[in-house]
Amino acid sequence: MSVISLKAGACGRVFDASKMYVYLRGALDGAGMEESVRALTYMRKHHEGQFRNDGQPYEIHPLMMACYAMSLGDGLITDSVIATILLHDVCEESNVLVEELPFSESVQRGVKYITLTRFHNETKYEQKKRYMNELLESLEATIAKAIDRYVNLATMPGTFSDDKMRKNVVETDMLLLPVLKQAKYKWPQATKLLYALRTNIRSVNDVQAILLGVKLTDPGFVNSPHAKDYAFLVTGEACPW
């Protein structure tokens, strides 16, 4: 499926799903990643007819993530990691139960912890904070979420409103990056990969914070004197200014 335009009101780069699909199929076959090959087909079937906010087919997103992951060339980018990446939105977007996924236990576990679960007695902030911390239950979910956030931060301009982008920047600063830092202590063998992912995410997030006037909590970041505290967009508290 080729894409030649974005929906009205959106702007940005247009991606060709067919080219990414063909590249991935060959790369996964060559690497002997049999489960990921099956996940590629399963993902395409379950996202068929679904579209992203910019009007491009939904499959563009997991395909971009998987292509990026394969380019890292790290030994921890395993068959189960790529399969988790490809399937990470299937349950949430297509109403498929995690336990119904015809994949290994490690992939099911990865998809389980990257899929947001909702409890009626939680605020949205409590929900998201719990979700981020529970990523640490699965290395597959942690890696997949890091790549998911990197891709989303890099592609959100021109599609999301300024406040939606600010919310993503604040959430990344307050919730995700601290969890990714904790992850290196849980999985010391993944230290190099997690460092690379954190650095990439932080770099994009820092640029977005400057452009959007967002004040970050990261002690290593020098905020602009004109930056504002947009934490309320994530916590749900009243705007402080």
CSV table of C-alpha atoms in Angstrom, one decimal:
chain,number,residue,atom,x,y,z
A,1,MET,CA,0.0,0.0,0.0
A,2,SER,CA,1.6,3.2,-1.1
A,3,VAL,CA,0.8,6.6,0.4
A,4,ILE,CA,1.0,9.8,-1.8
A,5,SER,CA,-0.6,12.4,0.4
A,6,LEU,CA,-1.4,13.6,3.9
A,7,LYS,CA,-4.9,14.5,5.1
A,8,ALA,CA,-6.1,18.1,4.8
A,9,GLY,CA,-4.7,20.2,7.6
A,10,ALA,CA,-1.6,18.0,8.2
A,11,CYS,CA,1.9,18.4,6.8
A,12,GLY,CA,5.1,16.4,7.0
A,13,ARG,CA,6.9,13.6,5.3
A,14,VAL,CA,5.0,11.0,3.4
A,15,PHE,CA,6.1,7.3,3.8
A,16,ASP,CA,5.6,4.3,1.6
A,17,ALA,CA,4.3,1.4,3.5
A,18,SER,CA,4.9,-1.1,0.8
A,19,LYS,CA,8.6,-0.3,0.5
A,20,MET,CA,9.1,-0.6,4.3
A,21,TYR,CA,7.1,-3.9,4.4
A,22,VAL,CA,9.1,-5.4,1.6
A,23,TYR,CA,12.4,-4.3,3.2
A,24,LEU,CA,11.4,-5.7,6.6
A,25,ARG,CA,10.1,-9.0,5.1
A,26,GLY,CA,13.5,-9.5,3.5
A,27,ALA,CA,15.5,-8.4,6.5
A,28,LEU,CA,13.5,-10.5,9.0
A,29,ASP,CA,13.7,-13.6,6.7
A,30,GLY,CA,17.5,-13.1,6.4
A,31,ALA,CA,17.9,-12.8,10.2
A,32,GLY,CA,15.8,-15.9,10.8
A,33,MET,CA,13.2,-13.9,12.8
A,34,GLU,CA,10.3,-16.3,12.1
A,35,GLU,CA,8.0,-14.9,14.8
A,36,SER,CA,8.5,-11.3,13.5
A,37,VAL,CA,7.7,-12.5,9.9
A,38,ARG,CA,4.4,-13.8,11.2
A,39,ALA,CA,3.9,-10.6,13.3
A,40,LEU,CA,4.4,-8.5,10.1
A,41,THR,CA,1.5,-10.2,8.3
A,42,TYR,CA,-0.7,-10.3,11.5
A,43,MET,CA,-0.1,-6.6,12.1
A,44,ARG,CA,-0.9,-5.6,8.5
A,45,LYS,CA,-4.2,-7.6,8.6
A,46,HIS,CA,-5.3,-6.1,12.0
A,47,HIS,CA,-4.5,-2.5,11.1
A,48,GLU,CA,-6.1,-2.7,7.7
A,49,GLY,CA,-8.4,0.3,7.1
A,50,GLN,CA,-7.0,2.2,10.1
A,51,PHE,CA,-5.3,5.5,9.8
A,52,ARG,CA,-3.0,7.8,11.8
A,53,ASN,CA,-3.8,11.4,12.7
A,54,ASP,CA,-2.0,12.6,9.6
A,55,GLY,CA,-4.1,10.4,7.3
A,56,GLN,CA,-1.5,7.8,6.5
A,57,PRO,CA,-2.3,4.1,7.0
A,58,TYR,CA,-1.8,3.0,10.6
A,59,GLU,CA,0.7,0.3,9.6
A,60,ILE,CA,3.2,3.1,8.8
A,61,HIS,CA,3.9,3.5,12.5
A,62,PRO,CA,4.9,0.0,13.5
A,63,LEU,CA,6.8,-0.4,10.2
A,64,MET,CA,8.8,2.7,10.9
A,65,MET,CA,9.5,1.5,14.5
A,66,ALA,CA,10.6,-1.9,13.3
A,67,CYS,CA,12.8,-0.5,10.5
A,68,TYR,CA,14.5,1.8,13.1
A,69,ALA,CA,15.0,-1.0,15.5
A,70,MET,CA,16.6,-3.2,12.8
A,71,SER,CA,19.0,-0.4,11.9
A,72,LEU,CA,20.4,-0.4,15.5
A,73,GLY,CA,22.2,-3.6,14.9
A,74,ASP,CA,22.2,-4.4,18.6
A,75,GLY,CA,22.2,-8.1,19.8
A,76,LEU,CA,19.3,-7.3,22.0
A,77,ILE,CA,17.1,-6.4,19.1
A,78,THR,CA,15.8,-10.0,19.1
A,79,ASP,CA,12.9,-11.8,17.3
A,80,SER,CA,10.6,-11.2,20.3
A,81,VAL,CA,11.5,-7.5,20.4
A,82,ILE,CA,10.7,-6.9,16.7
A,83,ALA,CA,7.5,-8.9,17.0
A,84,THR,CA,6.5,-6.9,20.1
A,85,ILE,CA,7.1,-3.7,18.2
A,86,LEU,CA,5.1,-4.8,15.2
A,87,LEU,CA,2.2,-5.9,17.4
A,88,HIS,CA,2.4,-3.1,20.0
A,89,ASP,CA,-0.9,-1.3,19.0
A,90,VAL,CA,-2.9,-4.3,17.8
A,91,CYS,CA,-4.7,-5.0,21.0
A,92,GLU,CA,-5.5,-1.4,21.7
A,93,GLU,CA,-6.5,-0.4,18.2
A,94,SER,CA,-8.2,-3.7,17.0
A,95,ASN,CA,-9.8,-5.0,20.2
A,96,VAL,CA,-7.6,-8.2,20.3
A,97,LEU,CA,-7.0,-9.7,23.7
A,98,VAL,CA,-3.3,-10.2,24.5
A,99,GLU,CA,-3.9,-13.8,25.4
A,100,GLU,CA,-5.4,-14.4,22.0
A,101,LEU,CA,-2.2,-13.3,20.2
A,102,PRO,CA,-0.8,-16.4,18.4
A,103,PHE,CA,2.7,-15.7,19.5
A,104,SER,CA,5.2,-16.7,22.2
A,105,GLU,CA,4.9,-15.9,25.9
A,106,SER,CA,7.6,-13.3,25.7
A,107,VAL,CA,5.9,-11.5,22.9
A,108,GLN,CA,2.5,-11.7,24.6
A,109,ARG,CA,4.1,-10.3,27.8
A,110,GLY,CA,5.8,-7.5,25.8
A,111,VAL,CA,2.5,-6.5,24.2
A,112,LYS,CA,0.7,-6.7,27.5
A,113,TYR,CA,3.0,-4.2,29.2
A,114,ILE,CA,3.1,-1.8,26.3
A,115,THR,CA,-0.7,-1.7,26.1
A,116,LEU,CA,-2.3,0.8,28.4
A,117,THR,CA,-4.8,-0.7,30.8
A,118,ARG,CA,-7.4,1.4,32.5
A,119,PHE,CA,-8.8,1.1,36.0
A,120,HIS,CA,-11.9,3.1,36.9
A,121,ASN,CA,-10.5,4.3,40.2
A,122,GLU,CA,-7.4,6.0,38.7
A,123,THR,CA,-6.9,9.4,37.4
A,124,LYS,CA,-5.4,9.7,33.9
A,125,TYR,CA,-2.1,10.8,35.5
A,126,GLU,CA,-2.1,7.8,38.0
A,127,GLN,CA,-2.9,5.5,35.0
A,128,LYS,CA,0.0,6.8,32.9
A,129,LYS,CA,2.5,6.7,35.8
A,130,ARG,CA,1.6,3.1,36.6
A,131,TYR,CA,1.8,2.2,32.9
A,132,MET,CA,5.3,3.7,32.5
A,133,ASN,CA,6.6,1.9,35.6
A,134,GLU,CA,5.0,-1.4,34.6
A,135,LEU,CA,7.1,-1.3,31.4
A,136,LEU,CA,9.9,-2.6,33.6
A,137,GLU,CA,8.2,-5.9,33.7
A,138,SER,CA,9.3,-6.7,30.2
A,139,LEU,CA,12.5,-5.8,28.3
A,140,GLU,CA,10.6,-6.2,25.1
A,141,ALA,CA,8.0,-3.7,26.2
A,142,THR,CA,10.7,-1.2,27.5
A,143,ILE,CA,12.6,-1.2,24.2
A,144,ALA,CA,9.4,-1.0,22.1
A,145,LYS,CA,8.1,1.9,24.2
A,146,ALA,CA,11.3,3.8,23.9
A,147,ILE,CA,11.3,3.4,20.1
A,148,ASP,CA,7.6,4.2,20.0
A,149,ARG,CA,8.2,7.5,21.8
A,150,TYR,CA,11.2,8.4,19.7
A,151,VAL,CA,9.2,8.0,16.5
A,152,ASN,CA,6.1,9.8,17.9
A,153,LEU,CA,8.2,12.8,19.1
A,154,ALA,CA,9.9,13.0,15.7
A,155,THR,CA,6.8,12.9,13.6
A,156,MET,CA,4.2,14.8,15.7
A,157,PRO,CA,4.9,18.4,14.4
A,158,GLY,CA,2.4,19.3,11.7
A,159,THR,CA,-0.1,16.8,13.0
A,160,PHE,CA,-0.8,17.5,16.7
A,161,SER,CA,-1.9,20.7,18.3
A,162,ASP,CA,0.7,22.6,20.3
A,163,ASP,CA,-0.7,21.5,23.6
A,164,LYS,CA,-0.9,17.8,22.5
A,165,MET,CA,2.8,18.1,21.6
A,166,ARG,CA,3.6,19.8,24.9
A,167,LYS,CA,1.8,17.0,26.8
A,168,ASN,CA,4.0,14.4,25.0
A,169,VAL,CA,7.2,16.4,25.8
A,170,VAL,CA,6.2,16.8,29.5
A,171,GLU,CA,5.2,13.1,29.8
A,172,THR,CA,8.5,12.1,28.3
A,173,ASP,CA,10.5,14.3,30.7
A,174,MET,CA,8.6,13.4,33.8
A,175,LEU,CA,7.6,9.8,33.3
A,176,LEU,CA,9.3,7.9,30.5
A,177,LEU,CA,13.0,9.0,30.7
A,178,PRO,CA,13.3,8.3,34.4
A,179,VAL,CA,11.9,4.8,33.8
A,180,LEU,CA,14.3,4.2,31.0
A,181,LYS,CA,17.1,5.2,33.3
A,182,GLN,CA,15.9,2.7,35.9
A,183,ALA,CA,15.8,0.0,33.2
A,184,LYS,CA,19.6,-0.1,32.9
A,185,TYR,CA,19.9,-1.3,36.5
A,186,LYS,CA,17.3,-4.1,35.9
A,187,TRP,CA,18.9,-5.2,32.6
A,188,PRO,CA,22.6,-4.2,32.8
A,189,GLN,CA,23.2,-6.2,29.6
A,190,ALA,CA,21.1,-3.7,27.8
A,191,THR,CA,22.9,-0.6,29.1
A,192,LYS,CA,24.4,0.4,25.8
A,193,LEU,CA,21.1,0.1,23.9
A,194,LEU,CA,19.1,1.9,26.6
A,195,TYR,CA,21.6,4.7,26.6
A,196,ALA,CA,21.4,5.1,22.9
A,197,LEU,CA,17.6,5.1,23.0
A,198,ARG,CA,17.5,7.6,26.0
A,199,THR,CA,19.9,9.9,24.2
A,200,ASN,CA,17.9,9.9,21.0
A,201,ILE,CA,14.6,10.5,22.8
A,202,ARG,CA,16.2,13.2,25.0
A,203,SER,CA,17.7,15.0,22.0
A,204,VAL,CA,14.3,15.2,20.1
A,205,ASN,CA,12.5,16.1,23.3
A,206,ASP,CA,14.9,18.9,24.2
A,207,VAL,CA,14.4,20.4,20.7
A,208,GLN,CA,10.6,20.2,21.0
A,209,ALA,CA,10.7,21.7,24.5
A,210,ILE,CA,12.7,24.7,23.2
A,211,LEU,CA,10.4,25.2,20.2
A,212,LEU,CA,7.2,24.8,22.3
A,213,GLY,CA,8.4,26.8,25.3
A,214,VAL,CA,8.1,23.9,27.7
A,215,LYS,CA,10.0,23.9,31.0
A,216,LEU,CA,11.7,20.6,31.7
A,217,THR,CA,12.6,19.0,35.0
A,218,ASP,CA,15.7,17.4,33.7
A,219,PRO,CA,18.6,18.9,35.8
A,220,GLY,CA,20.9,18.6,32.8
A,221,PHE,CA,18.7,20.9,30.6
A,222,VAL,CA,18.9,24.7,30.7
A,223,ASN,CA,15.4,26.0,30.4
A,224,SER,CA,14.7,29.2,28.5
A,225,PRO,CA,13.7,32.1,30.8
A,226,HIS,CA,10.5,32.2,28.8
A,227,ALA,CA,9.7,28.5,29.2
A,228,LYS,CA,6.5,27.7,31.1
A,229,ASP,CA,5.6,24.7,33.3
A,230,TYR,CA,3.1,22.6,31.3
A,231,ALA,CA,3.1,19.7,33.8
A,232,PHE,CA,-0.6,20.4,34.4
A,233,LEU,CA,-1.3,18.9,30.9
A,234,VAL,CA,-0.2,15.5,32.3
A,235,THR,CA,-1.1,15.7,35.9
A,236,GLY,CA,-4.6,17.2,35.3
A,237,GLU,CA,-4.0,20.0,37.9
A,238,ALA,CA,-5.1,23.5,37.3
A,239,CYS,CA,-2.9,25.7,35.1
A,240,PRO,CA,-0.5,27.5,37.4
A,241,TRP,CA,-0.4,30.7,35.3
